[in-house]
Coordinates of C-alpha atoms in Angstrom, one line a residue:
M21 CA 19.8 6.1 -29.3
K22 CA 16.5 4.3 -29.3
V23 CA 13.4 6.4 -28.6
H24 CA 10.1 4.8 -27.4
K25 CA 7.0 7.0 -27.7
H26 CA 4.1 6.4 -25.4
E27 CA 1.6 8.9 -24.0
A28 CA 2.0 7.8 -20.3
I29 CA 5.3 6.6 -18.9
I30 CA 5.1 4.7 -15.6
V31 CA 8.4 4.3 -13.7
G32 CA 8.2 1.3 -11.4
A33 CA 6.0 -1.8 -11.5
G34 CA 4.9 -2.1 -7.9
G35 CA 1.4 -1.6 -6.6
A36 CA 1.2 2.1 -7.3
G37 CA 2.7 1.9 -10.8
L38 CA 0.5 -1.0 -11.8
M39 CA -2.6 0.6 -10.5
A40 CA -1.8 3.8 -12.3
A41 CA -1.0 1.9 -15.5
L42 CA -4.3 -0.1 -15.2
Y43 CA -6.5 3.0 -14.8
A44 CA -4.7 5.1 -17.4
S45 CA -5.0 2.3 -19.9
K46 CA -8.7 1.8 -19.0
A47 CA -9.2 5.5 -19.9
G48 CA -7.7 5.0 -23.3
A49 CA -4.1 6.2 -22.8
D50 CA -1.2 4.5 -24.5
V51 CA 0.8 3.3 -21.4
A52 CA 4.3 2.0 -21.0
V53 CA 5.7 0.7 -17.6
V54 CA 9.5 0.9 -17.2
S55 CA 10.9 -1.2 -14.4
K56 CA 14.4 -2.2 -13.3
L57 CA 12.9 -5.5 -12.0
Y58 CA 10.4 -8.0 -13.4
P59 CA 7.1 -6.6 -12.2
T60 CA 6.2 -9.4 -9.8
R61 CA 9.6 -9.0 -8.1
S62 CA 8.7 -5.4 -7.1
H63 CA 8.8 -4.6 -3.4
T64 CA 5.0 -4.4 -2.9
G65 CA 5.2 -8.2 -2.9
A66 CA 7.1 -8.0 0.4
A67 CA 4.1 -6.5 2.2
Q68 CA 2.7 -9.1 4.5
G69 CA 0.0 -8.4 7.0
G70 CA -2.9 -6.7 5.3
I71 CA -4.5 -3.7 3.6
G72 CA -6.7 -1.5 5.8
A73 CA -10.3 -0.8 5.0
A74 CA -13.3 -0.1 7.2
L75 CA -15.4 -2.9 5.9
G76 CA -16.8 -3.7 9.3
N77 CA -16.9 -7.5 8.5
L78 CA -15.9 -8.5 12.1
D79 CA -16.2 -5.3 14.1
E80 CA -18.3 -2.2 13.7
D81 CA -16.1 0.3 11.8
Q82 CA -16.3 3.4 9.7
P83 CA -14.0 5.3 7.3
I84 CA -14.0 8.3 9.7
Y85 CA -12.4 6.1 12.4
H86 CA -9.8 5.0 9.9
T87 CA -9.2 8.7 9.0
Y88 CA -8.8 9.5 12.7
D89 CA -6.3 6.7 13.2
T90 CA -4.3 7.8 10.2
V91 CA -4.0 11.4 11.4
K92 CA -3.3 10.4 15.0
G93 CA -0.8 7.8 13.9
G94 CA 0.9 10.4 11.7
D95 CA 1.4 12.5 14.9
Y96 CA -0.8 15.3 13.5
L97 CA 1.4 16.0 10.5
T98 CA -0.9 14.2 8.2
D99 CA -2.9 16.3 5.7
Q100 CA -6.4 15.6 6.9
A101 CA -8.3 15.9 3.6
A102 CA -5.9 13.4 2.0
A103 CA -6.4 11.0 5.0
K104 CA -10.2 11.2 4.5
I105 CA -9.8 10.4 0.8
L106 CA -7.5 7.4 1.7
A107 CA -10.0 6.0 4.2
E108 CA -13.1 6.4 2.1
N109 CA -11.6 5.2 -1.1
A110 CA -10.0 2.2 0.7
V111 CA -13.4 0.4 1.0
D112 CA -14.1 0.5 -2.8
A113 CA -10.5 -0.3 -3.6
V114 CA -10.4 -3.5 -1.5
I115 CA -13.8 -4.7 -2.9
E116 CA -12.5 -3.9 -6.4
L117 CA -9.3 -6.0 -5.8
E118 CA -11.6 -8.8 -4.6
H119 CA -13.6 -8.6 -7.9
M120 CA -10.3 -8.7 -9.8
G121 CA -9.7 -12.1 -8.3
L122 CA -7.5 -11.4 -5.2
P123 CA -7.8 -14.4 -2.9
F124 CA -8.5 -12.7 0.5
D125 CA -8.9 -15.0 3.5
R126 CA -12.6 -15.5 4.5
T127 CA -14.8 -15.4 7.5
S128 CA -17.2 -18.2 8.3
E129 CA -19.8 -16.1 6.4
K130 CA -17.4 -16.0 3.4
R131 CA -16.8 -12.3 3.8
I132 CA -13.3 -10.8 3.6
S133 CA -11.5 -11.6 6.8
Q134 CA -9.9 -8.8 8.9
R135 CA -7.3 -8.8 11.7
R136 CA -6.1 -6.3 14.3
F137 CA -3.2 -4.0 13.5
G138 CA -1.3 -1.4 15.5
G139 CA -3.2 1.8 15.9
H140 CA -6.5 0.6 14.4
T141 CA -9.4 1.7 16.6
R142 CA -13.0 2.6 16.5
N143 CA -15.0 5.4 18.0
F144 CA -12.0 7.7 17.9
G145 CA -9.4 5.6 19.8
E146 CA -11.7 3.9 22.3
E147 CA -11.3 0.3 21.3
L148 CA -9.1 -1.8 19.0
V149 CA -10.8 -2.9 15.8
R150 CA -10.2 -5.6 13.1
R151 CA -9.6 -3.6 9.9
A152 CA -6.7 -5.3 8.1
C153 CA -7.9 -7.3 5.1
H154 CA -5.5 -10.1 4.5
A155 CA -4.4 -13.0 2.2
A156 CA -2.6 -15.1 4.8
D157 CA 0.7 -13.1 5.4
R158 CA 1.4 -12.4 1.7
T159 CA -1.2 -9.7 1.0
G160 CA 1.2 -7.5 -1.0
H161 CA 2.3 -10.4 -3.2
M162 CA -1.3 -11.2 -4.0
I163 CA -2.0 -7.5 -4.9
L164 CA 1.0 -7.4 -7.1
Q165 CA 0.0 -10.6 -9.0
T166 CA -3.6 -9.5 -9.4
L167 CA -2.7 -6.0 -10.8
Y168 CA -0.1 -7.4 -13.1
Q169 CA -2.6 -9.8 -14.6
Q170 CA -5.1 -7.0 -15.1
C171 CA -2.4 -4.8 -16.8
I172 CA -1.5 -7.7 -19.2
K173 CA -5.2 -8.0 -20.0
N174 CA -5.4 -4.3 -20.7
E175 CA -2.4 -4.5 -23.1
V176 CA -0.1 -2.2 -21.1
H177 CA 3.4 -2.2 -22.6
F178 CA 6.1 -3.5 -20.2
F179 CA 9.8 -2.7 -20.4
D180 CA 11.3 -5.0 -17.8
E181 CA 14.9 -4.6 -16.6
F182 CA 15.2 -1.0 -17.9
Q183 CA 16.5 1.2 -15.1
V184 CA 15.4 4.8 -15.2
V185 CA 18.3 7.1 -14.5
D186 CA 17.2 10.6 -15.5
M187 CA 14.1 12.8 -16.3
I188 CA 13.7 15.0 -19.4
V189 CA 12.4 18.5 -18.5
V190 CA 11.4 20.9 -21.3
D191 CA 10.3 24.5 -20.4
G192 CA 9.4 23.4 -16.9
A193 CA 7.4 20.4 -18.0
V194 CA 8.3 16.7 -18.1
A195 CA 8.7 15.2 -21.5
G196 CA 9.8 11.7 -20.6
V197 CA 12.6 9.7 -18.9
I198 CA 16.0 8.1 -19.8
A199 CA 16.7 4.5 -18.9
I200 CA 19.5 2.0 -19.3
E201 CA 18.6 -1.4 -20.7
L202 CA 20.4 -3.6 -18.1
G203 CA 20.9 -6.5 -20.6
T204 CA 22.8 -4.4 -23.1
G205 CA 24.0 -1.2 -21.2
E206 CA 22.4 0.9 -23.9
F207 CA 20.6 4.2 -23.1
H208 CA 16.9 4.5 -24.2
I209 CA 14.7 7.5 -24.3
F210 CA 11.0 7.1 -23.3
H211 CA 9.2 10.1 -24.7
G212 CA 5.9 10.8 -23.2
K213 CA 3.3 13.4 -22.6
A214 CA 3.3 12.5 -18.9
S215 CA 5.6 10.5 -16.6
F216 CA 4.6 8.8 -13.3
F217 CA 7.2 7.9 -10.7
A218 CA 6.3 4.9 -8.6
S219 CA 9.8 3.7 -7.9
G220 CA 9.6 2.9 -4.2
G221 CA 11.7 3.9 -1.2
W222 CA 15.3 4.1 0.0
G223 CA 15.6 1.9 3.1
R224 CA 19.0 0.8 1.8
C225 CA 20.4 4.1 3.3
W226 CA 20.5 2.1 6.6
S227 CA 22.3 -1.1 7.5
V228 CA 19.4 -3.0 9.1
T229 CA 16.4 -2.7 6.8
S230 CA 13.4 -4.6 5.6
N231 CA 13.9 -3.2 2.1
A232 CA 15.2 -5.2 -0.8
H233 CA 18.6 -4.5 -2.3
A234 CA 16.9 -2.7 -5.2
L235 CA 15.2 0.0 -3.0
T236 CA 17.7 2.7 -3.6
G237 CA 15.4 5.7 -4.1
D238 CA 16.2 6.3 -7.7
G239 CA 13.0 8.2 -8.5
A240 CA 13.2 10.6 -5.6
A241 CA 16.9 11.3 -6.3
I242 CA 16.2 12.0 -10.0
A243 CA 13.4 14.4 -9.1
L244 CA 15.6 16.2 -6.5
R245 CA 18.3 16.6 -9.1
R246 CA 15.9 18.0 -11.6
G247 CA 14.5 20.8 -9.4
V248 CA 11.7 19.1 -7.4
P249 CA 12.0 19.7 -3.7
L250 CA 11.4 16.7 -1.4
E251 CA 8.9 16.8 1.4
D252 CA 9.2 15.6 5.1
M253 CA 12.4 13.6 4.4
E254 CA 13.3 13.6 8.1
F255 CA 10.5 11.1 8.8
F256 CA 11.6 7.5 8.1
Q257 CA 9.8 4.7 9.9
F258 CA 11.6 2.0 11.8
H259 CA 9.3 -1.1 12.0
P260 CA 9.7 -2.6 15.4
T261 CA 9.9 -6.3 14.4
G262 CA 12.6 -7.1 11.9
I263 CA 14.5 -10.4 12.1
Y264 CA 17.5 -9.9 14.3
R265 CA 20.5 -8.6 12.3
M266 CA 18.9 -9.4 9.0
G267 CA 16.1 -6.8 9.0
I268 CA 13.6 -9.1 7.2
L269 CA 10.2 -8.0 8.2
I270 CA 8.0 -9.9 10.7
T271 CA 4.6 -8.5 9.9
E272 CA 2.6 -6.6 12.5
G273 CA -0.1 -9.2 11.7
V274 CA 1.8 -11.5 14.1
R275 CA 0.9 -9.1 16.9
G276 CA -2.6 -8.7 15.4
E277 CA -3.1 -12.4 15.8
G278 CA -2.1 -12.2 19.5
G279 CA 1.8 -12.2 19.4
V280 CA 3.5 -10.4 22.3
L281 CA 6.9 -8.7 22.8
I282 CA 8.9 -10.1 25.7
N283 CA 12.2 -8.8 27.2
S284 CA 15.1 -10.7 28.9
V285 CA 13.3 -10.9 32.2
G286 CA 10.2 -12.5 30.7
E287 CA 8.1 -9.3 30.9
R288 CA 5.5 -8.2 28.4
F289 CA 7.1 -4.7 28.4
M290 CA 4.7 -2.9 26.1
E291 CA 2.2 -2.8 29.0
R292 CA 4.5 -0.2 30.5
Y293 CA 4.9 2.0 27.4
A294 CA 1.3 1.8 26.0
P295 CA -1.1 0.4 28.7
S296 CA -4.1 0.4 26.4
A297 CA -2.9 -0.6 22.9
K298 CA 0.1 -2.6 24.4
D299 CA 1.8 -4.6 21.6
L300 CA -0.4 -3.0 19.0
A301 CA 0.7 0.6 19.7
S302 CA 1.9 2.6 16.7
R303 CA 5.2 1.6 15.2
D304 CA 7.2 4.5 16.4
V305 CA 6.1 3.9 20.0
V306 CA 7.0 0.2 19.8
S307 CA 10.4 0.8 18.1
R308 CA 11.4 3.3 20.8
A309 CA 10.3 0.9 23.5
I310 CA 12.5 -1.8 22.2
Y311 CA 15.5 0.6 22.1
L312 CA 14.8 1.8 25.6
E313 CA 14.6 -1.8 26.9
T314 CA 18.0 -2.4 25.2
R315 CA 19.5 0.7 26.8
E316 CA 18.3 -0.3 30.2
G317 CA 19.8 -3.8 29.9
R318 CA 16.7 -5.8 29.2
S319 CA 17.4 -7.0 25.7
I320 CA 17.9 -10.7 25.2
K321 CA 21.5 -11.7 26.0
N322 CA 22.3 -7.9 25.9
R323 CA 22.4 -8.1 22.1
G324 CA 19.9 -5.5 21.2
Y325 CA 16.9 -7.7 20.4
V326 CA 13.8 -8.8 22.2
H327 CA 11.5 -11.8 21.6
L328 CA 8.2 -11.8 19.7
D329 CA 6.2 -14.7 21.0
I330 CA 3.3 -16.2 19.0
R331 CA 3.3 -19.6 20.7
P332 CA -0.3 -20.6 21.4
G333 CA 0.4 -21.3 25.1
T334 CA 1.8 -17.8 25.6
V335 CA -0.8 -16.0 23.6
N336 CA -3.8 -17.8 25.1
R337 CA -2.6 -17.1 28.6
Y338 CA -2.6 -13.4 27.9
F339 CA -6.0 -13.7 26.1
A340 CA -7.4 -15.3 29.2
E341 CA -6.0 -12.6 31.5
E342 CA -7.7 -10.0 29.2
G343 CA -11.0 -11.8 29.4
R344 CA -11.1 -12.4 25.6
D345 CA -13.7 -14.7 24.1
R346 CA -12.4 -18.3 23.9
N347 CA -13.1 -18.2 20.1
D348 CA -10.1 -15.8 19.9
F349 CA -7.8 -18.5 21.3
I350 CA -5.3 -19.9 18.9
D351 CA -3.6 -23.3 18.3
D352 CA -0.7 -24.5 16.3
A353 CA -2.8 -25.1 13.2
T354 CA -4.2 -21.5 13.3
V355 CA -0.7 -20.1 13.4
E356 CA 0.4 -22.3 10.5
R357 CA -2.6 -21.3 8.5
K358 CA -2.5 -17.5 9.1
L359 CA 1.2 -16.9 9.1
P360 CA 2.8 -19.4 6.7
D361 CA 5.5 -17.1 5.2
I362 CA 6.6 -15.8 8.6
L363 CA 7.1 -19.3 9.9
D364 CA 9.0 -20.2 6.8
F365 CA 11.3 -17.1 7.1
C366 CA 12.2 -17.9 10.7
R367 CA 12.7 -21.6 10.1
T368 CA 14.8 -20.9 7.0
Y369 CA 16.9 -17.9 8.1
L370 CA 17.1 -18.4 11.9
G371 CA 16.5 -22.1 12.5
V372 CA 13.7 -21.0 14.9
D373 CA 10.2 -22.5 14.8
P374 CA 7.8 -19.8 16.0
V375 CA 5.2 -22.3 17.0
K376 CA 7.6 -23.7 19.6
E377 CA 10.0 -20.9 20.4
P378 CA 9.9 -17.0 20.3
M379 CA 11.4 -15.0 17.4
P380 CA 14.4 -12.7 17.9
V381 CA 13.4 -9.2 16.6
Q382 CA 14.8 -5.7 16.5
P383 CA 13.7 -2.4 14.8
T384 CA 14.4 -2.3 11.1
A385 CA 14.4 0.7 8.7
H386 CA 11.2 0.2 6.9
Y387 CA 9.3 3.0 5.2
A388 CA 9.7 6.6 4.0
M389 CA 6.9 9.0 5.0
G390 CA 8.5 11.8 2.9
G391 CA 9.3 11.9 -0.8
I392 CA 8.2 13.7 -4.0
P393 CA 5.4 16.2 -3.0
T394 CA 2.0 15.6 -4.7
N395 CA -1.6 16.6 -4.4
V396 CA -4.4 14.1 -3.9
D397 CA -4.5 13.4 -7.7
A398 CA -0.8 12.4 -7.7
E399 CA 0.3 15.5 -9.5
V400 CA 3.7 16.6 -8.4
V401 CA 3.9 20.0 -6.8
I402 CA 7.1 22.0 -6.6
D403 CA 6.5 24.6 -3.8
A404 CA 4.6 25.3 -0.6
A405 CA 1.8 26.9 -2.6
G406 CA 1.0 23.6 -4.5
T407 CA 2.2 24.7 -8.0
V408 CA 1.9 21.7 -10.3
M409 CA 4.8 20.6 -12.5
P410 CA 3.1 19.8 -15.8
G411 CA 3.4 16.2 -16.9
L412 CA 4.9 14.8 -13.7
Y413 CA 3.0 12.4 -11.3
A414 CA 4.1 10.2 -8.4
A415 CA 2.5 7.8 -5.9
G416 CA 3.5 5.1 -3.4
E417 CA 6.5 5.2 -1.2
T418 CA 8.4 7.5 -3.4
A419 CA 5.7 10.2 -3.1
C420 CA 4.5 12.3 -0.2
V421 CA 0.8 13.2 -0.5
S422 CA 1.1 13.7 2.8
V423 CA -1.2 11.0 4.0
H424 CA 1.3 9.3 6.4
G425 CA 2.4 12.5 8.2
A426 CA 5.3 11.7 10.7
N427 CA 4.6 8.0 11.1
R428 CA 2.7 5.7 8.8
L429 CA -0.2 3.6 10.2
G430 CA 0.2 -0.1 9.6
T431 CA -1.6 -1.4 6.4
N432 CA -1.8 2.2 4.9
S433 CA 1.1 1.6 2.6
L434 CA -1.0 -0.8 0.5
V435 CA -4.0 1.5 0.8
D436 CA -1.8 4.4 -0.4
L437 CA -0.7 2.4 -3.5
V438 CA -4.1 1.4 -4.7
V439 CA -6.0 4.6 -3.8
F440 CA -3.5 7.2 -5.1
G441 CA -2.1 5.0 -7.9
R442 CA -5.7 4.8 -9.2
R443 CA -6.4 8.5 -8.8
G444 CA -3.1 9.3 -10.4
G445 CA -3.7 7.0 -13.3
M446 CA -7.1 8.6 -14.0
S447 CA -5.6 12.1 -13.7
M448 CA -2.8 11.3 -16.0
A449 CA -5.1 9.8 -18.6
E450 CA -7.1 13.1 -18.6
F451 CA -3.9 15.1 -18.9
V452 CA -2.6 13.2 -21.9
K453 CA -5.9 13.7 -23.8
Q454 CA -5.4 17.4 -24.0
A455 CA -1.6 17.8 -23.7
D456 CA 0.7 18.4 -26.7
W457 CA 3.9 16.4 -27.3
K458 CA 7.0 18.3 -26.1
A459 CA 9.8 18.3 -28.6
L460 CA 12.8 16.5 -27.2
P461 CA 15.9 18.7 -26.7
A462 CA 19.1 18.0 -28.5
N463 CA 21.2 15.2 -26.8
P464 CA 18.8 14.7 -23.9
E465 CA 20.9 11.9 -22.5
G466 CA 24.2 13.9 -22.6
E467 CA 24.4 14.7 -18.9
I468 CA 23.5 11.3 -17.6
R469 CA 25.7 9.5 -20.1
A470 CA 28.7 11.7 -18.9
E471 CA 28.0 10.7 -15.3
F472 CA 28.0 7.0 -16.2
D473 CA 31.2 7.5 -18.2
R474 CA 32.8 9.2 -15.2
I475 CA 31.9 6.2 -13.0
R476 CA 33.0 3.6 -15.5
N477 CA 36.4 5.3 -16.3
A478 CA 37.3 6.5 -12.7
T479 CA 40.6 5.2 -11.4
G480 CA 40.3 5.9 -7.7
K481 CA 40.8 3.5 -4.7
S482 CA 37.3 3.4 -3.2
R483 CA 34.7 0.7 -4.1
S484 CA 31.0 1.5 -4.0
G485 CA 30.3 -1.4 -1.7
E486 CA 32.7 0.0 0.9
L487 CA 31.2 3.5 0.7
R488 CA 27.7 2.1 0.9
A489 CA 28.5 0.1 4.0
K490 CA 30.0 3.2 5.7
M491 CA 26.9 5.3 4.7
Q492 CA 24.6 2.6 6.1
E493 CA 26.5 2.4 9.3
T494 CA 26.6 6.1 10.0
M495 CA 22.9 6.4 9.2
M496 CA 22.0 3.6 11.5
E497 CA 24.1 5.1 14.3
N498 CA 23.4 8.8 13.9
I499 CA 20.0 9.2 12.1
G500 CA 18.2 6.2 13.4
V501 CA 15.4 5.7 16.0
F502 CA 16.9 8.3 18.4
R503 CA 18.7 11.4 17.3
T504 CA 20.5 14.4 18.8
Q505 CA 22.1 17.5 17.3
E506 CA 25.5 16.0 17.9
T507 CA 24.8 12.6 16.3
M508 CA 23.1 14.1 13.3
Q509 CA 25.9 16.6 12.7
R510 CA 28.3 13.7 12.9
G511 CA 26.2 11.9 10.3
I512 CA 26.2 14.9 8.0
D513 CA 30.0 15.2 8.3
D514 CA 30.4 11.5 7.5
L515 CA 28.1 11.8 4.5
A516 CA 30.1 14.8 3.2
E517 CA 33.3 12.7 3.3
L518 CA 31.6 9.8 1.6
R519 CA 30.2 12.0 -1.1
E520 CA 33.7 13.5 -1.8
R521 CA 35.1 10.0 -2.1
F522 CA 32.3 9.0 -4.4
Y523 CA 33.0 11.8 -6.8
T524 CA 36.8 11.9 -6.6
D525 CA 38.0 8.5 -5.6
I526 CA 35.6 5.8 -7.0
Q527 CA 36.6 2.8 -9.1
I528 CA 34.6 -0.1 -10.4
D529 CA 36.1 -3.4 -11.5
D530 CA 33.6 -4.3 -14.3
K531 CA 34.0 -2.1 -17.4
A532 CA 31.6 -4.2 -19.5
H533 CA 28.1 -3.2 -20.7
V534 CA 26.0 -6.3 -20.3
F535 CA 24.3 -6.7 -16.9
N536 CA 27.0 -4.5 -15.3
T537 CA 25.8 -4.6 -11.7
D538 CA 29.0 -3.0 -10.5
L539 CA 28.3 0.1 -12.6
M540 CA 24.6 0.3 -11.7
E541 CA 25.2 -0.2 -7.9
A542 CA 27.8 2.6 -8.0
W543 CA 25.2 4.9 -9.7
E544 CA 22.6 3.8 -7.1
L545 CA 25.0 4.8 -4.3
G546 CA 25.0 8.3 -5.6
A547 CA 21.2 8.3 -5.3
L548 CA 21.4 6.9 -1.8
L549 CA 23.9 9.5 -0.7
D550 CA 21.6 12.3 -1.9
L551 CA 18.7 10.9 0.0
A552 CA 20.7 10.2 3.1
D553 CA 22.0 13.7 3.0
V554 CA 18.6 15.4 2.7
T555 CA 17.2 13.1 5.5
A556 CA 19.9 14.2 7.9
R557 CA 19.7 17.9 6.9
T558 CA 16.0 18.2 7.4
A559 CA 16.2 16.1 10.6
I560 CA 18.7 18.4 12.2
E561 CA 16.6 21.5 11.4
R562 CA 13.4 20.1 13.0
E563 CA 13.9 20.8 16.7
E564 CA 11.1 18.7 18.2
S565 CA 10.1 15.0 18.5
R566 CA 7.3 13.9 16.3
G567 CA 6.4 10.4 15.0
A568 CA 9.4 8.7 13.6
H569 CA 11.6 11.7 14.3
S570 CA 12.6 11.3 17.9
R571 CA 15.2 13.7 19.3
E572 CA 16.6 13.3 22.8
D573 CA 17.6 16.9 22.9
F574 CA 14.0 18.1 22.0
K575 CA 11.8 15.4 23.5
E576 CA 8.4 17.0 23.1
R577 CA 6.2 17.5 20.1
D578 CA 6.0 21.3 19.5
D579 CA 2.9 22.2 17.5
E580 CA 3.4 25.9 18.2
N581 CA 6.7 26.1 16.3
W582 CA 6.9 22.9 14.1
L583 CA 3.5 22.0 12.8
A584 CA 4.5 22.4 9.2
H585 CA 5.9 20.2 6.4
S586 CA 9.6 20.5 5.5
L587 CA 10.7 21.0 1.9
I588 CA 14.4 20.5 0.8
S589 CA 15.9 21.2 -2.5
H590 CA 19.4 21.5 -4.0
D591 CA 21.0 23.3 -6.9
G592 CA 21.6 20.3 -9.0
V593 CA 25.4 20.2 -8.5
L594 CA 25.9 16.5 -7.9
A595 CA 29.4 16.6 -6.3
D596 CA 28.9 19.5 -3.9
P597 CA 25.2 20.6 -3.8
T598 CA 23.9 23.6 -2.0
Y599 CA 20.7 22.8 0.0
T600 CA 17.7 24.9 0.8
V601 CA 15.5 23.8 3.7
S602 CA 12.1 25.5 4.4
F603 CA 9.1 24.9 6.7
D604 CA 6.7 27.0 4.7
K605 CA 4.2 24.4 3.7
P606 CA 1.3 24.3 6.1
V607 CA -0.4 21.1 7.3
D608 CA -4.0 20.7 6.1
L609 CA -6.1 20.8 9.3
S610 CA -9.4 21.7 7.7
L611 CA -11.1 18.3 8.1
W612 CA -11.2 17.9 11.8
E613 CA -12.5 21.4 12.4
E614 CA -15.4 20.5 10.2
E615 CA -15.9 17.2 12.0
I616 CA -15.8 18.8 15.4
A617 CA -18.5 21.2 14.2
Q618 CA -20.6 18.1 13.3
G619 CA -20.5 16.8 16.8
L620 CA -17.1 15.1 17.5
P621 CA -17.0 14.5 21.2
E622 CA -15.4 17.4 23.1
D623 CA -12.6 15.3 24.5
K624 CA -11.4 14.7 21.0
Q625 CA -11.1 18.4 20.1
K626 CA -7.6 18.4 21.4
F627 CA -6.9 16.2 18.3
R628 CA -6.7 19.3 16.2
P629 CA -3.5 21.2 17.1
K630 CA -2.9 24.8 16.5
A631 CA -1.4 25.6 13.1
R632 CA 1.6 27.7 12.4
V633 CA 2.9 28.5 8.9
Y634 CA 6.5 29.6 8.4

C-alpha cells in the first residue's frame, strides 16, 4: 500500500481545485492535486459564455448590483454576505486572470469585453447590463489552461488518473484520502494535514444533462458517507438551452448576443413569461417556460424542444423593434467570431448551421446549487451552527457556501471557482502551518477495499449501465423541472429498488485491474444513487416552489415557513441508510438590512424576506 505524504491534498483539478492549489502553494504549502482526469479535461473547460464581474467596461456597473442579482437570482435563499464577497472579489479575480495571461476578448479600447447574460442588471434590476467577461465561447477552457500553467510554474504535484474513493477521518478531523490508480487498480493513501474537495457536480443523475460522463458526484457522496451533511440538495438547476436529446450546453451567451427562443407558431414566447428580461430571464424561469410551451402543444413538431435563433436577420429585426443602437446589430461574421464552439457543436452533432437555421434546444440538467456545506473560507461545516470539521475544505460545484441559493445566476459558477477556490487555498495554507500530522489508523483502506471486492466478485444479474439508465430516467421524469408529492414519492420508491439491486444483484464483466472502467463505473453508480436519493428526499420535504425547485402542488414561494437551508445526512450504512432531514440552518439576511439602512430605494425593501429558523 503506497502512502503519499503532502501537507495539502486537493481532490479535483478543475477551476476550484487549481485555484486552491495555486494559492496554497504560493503560501508555501506542499500541495498535491489528485484527479481522476487529466487536469485540462476537467469540466470547468466546458463552461462557455463568460465569468461575471462588475468591471463596467461597457455599461455602468457596481459589485452591489452583482450582489443584488445573485441574491435575487437565488430566489432569496442565497446567503447575502457570501454573495457580497463573491461580487466584490470577482473584479480582482478577473483582472488577476488577465494578468496570468488569459486571452479575454477585447473592446475597441482594448479593455476586457463583456456581454449580457440572464439576470444581470444594474441599479437593482432596472436595466440589463453587460457583465460577462468572455474569451469567445470557451471561457472555462481558457481559465483551466491558465490556472494549470500557473500550478506547473509553482511546482504543484499532480497525480493524474487517480480516482479518490474514500476519506480518512481520525478523531473527527480529516487526515487524507484514499484513491485508486486507474492504470494499475492499486489503492493509494494520500496522507495530508488538510484535504480540499473540488470534485464537481452530479448531473449524471439525470438522463438529459450538460455534464460530462465523469461528473458522478464522488466527493459529495464520500463526504456524506463519512458523516458530513449535505446542504440544499433539492435545488438542481436545469439550463434552458441544451442541444435536443443530447443535453450538450448551448451557452446563455447566445442569448446575450441577441439570440431569441421561438416556439412552433413562430412566437418569441419569453415576452409572455418575462416581459422585461425576456430571453435573458433567470434560468429557472426560462426552463419552466419551455416546459409549459411543450405542455400546451407549442413545442417544435410536438417533440419537447423549441428553437434558439441567432440568425442575424432574426436578431436584427428584434433589435430594431426594441430601438437598439445599430452598433448592436450583428452579421454572419460576428456570430462566427463570438460563438465559434457553439457553431461547431451544432454543425457537428446536429447538422444544423446556426447562422442559417435555428437550433433545437430543450432544458438540460446542469448545475448543483447544493453540496458540501462550507463557510466563506471554504472550511467544511457539519451542522446548522457552522461547526468546522478540522482539515476539510471544499469549493466549486461540489460545495455549498451558499452563494447560489435556490438557482445559480449565469456566469457565477466560474466566479465561485476562482473566488472561493482562492480563499480556500489561502485558508488551507494557514491551517497546515500550525496543524499537526494525524497518525493514520490501522488498515485505513479496509472498508473501501471491501466495497470494491464486493462489486468485483458479485454474481448477480444486473449491470451497472442498466441500473444507471433507470435511475436517470426516473430522476428526469419525477425529480425534474416540475415536481409533485406523487412524482417525487415515485422517484424515491424507484431509487430504493435500484439501490437494493445494486447491493444484492450487481455483476460486472471485467474482473481485471488495469483501467477497469466497468468496475469504476459501478462504484460511481453507488455515489450517484446516494446523491439522487438525498435530492429526492429533501425535495419532497420542501413544500414550496423556490428557484429550481418547482412544485405544482405548492406553487408559491413560502418565506414564512421555508426560508431556511436544508441539511440531510445518513448513518453511513451504504445498502440501506437511515436519513435525517432538517431545516434548522438559517439563511443569512444580514447584508440587505444594512444596505437598506444606507439608502436602498424603498421599493427594493421587499427584497429582504422575513426569516424563520426551524
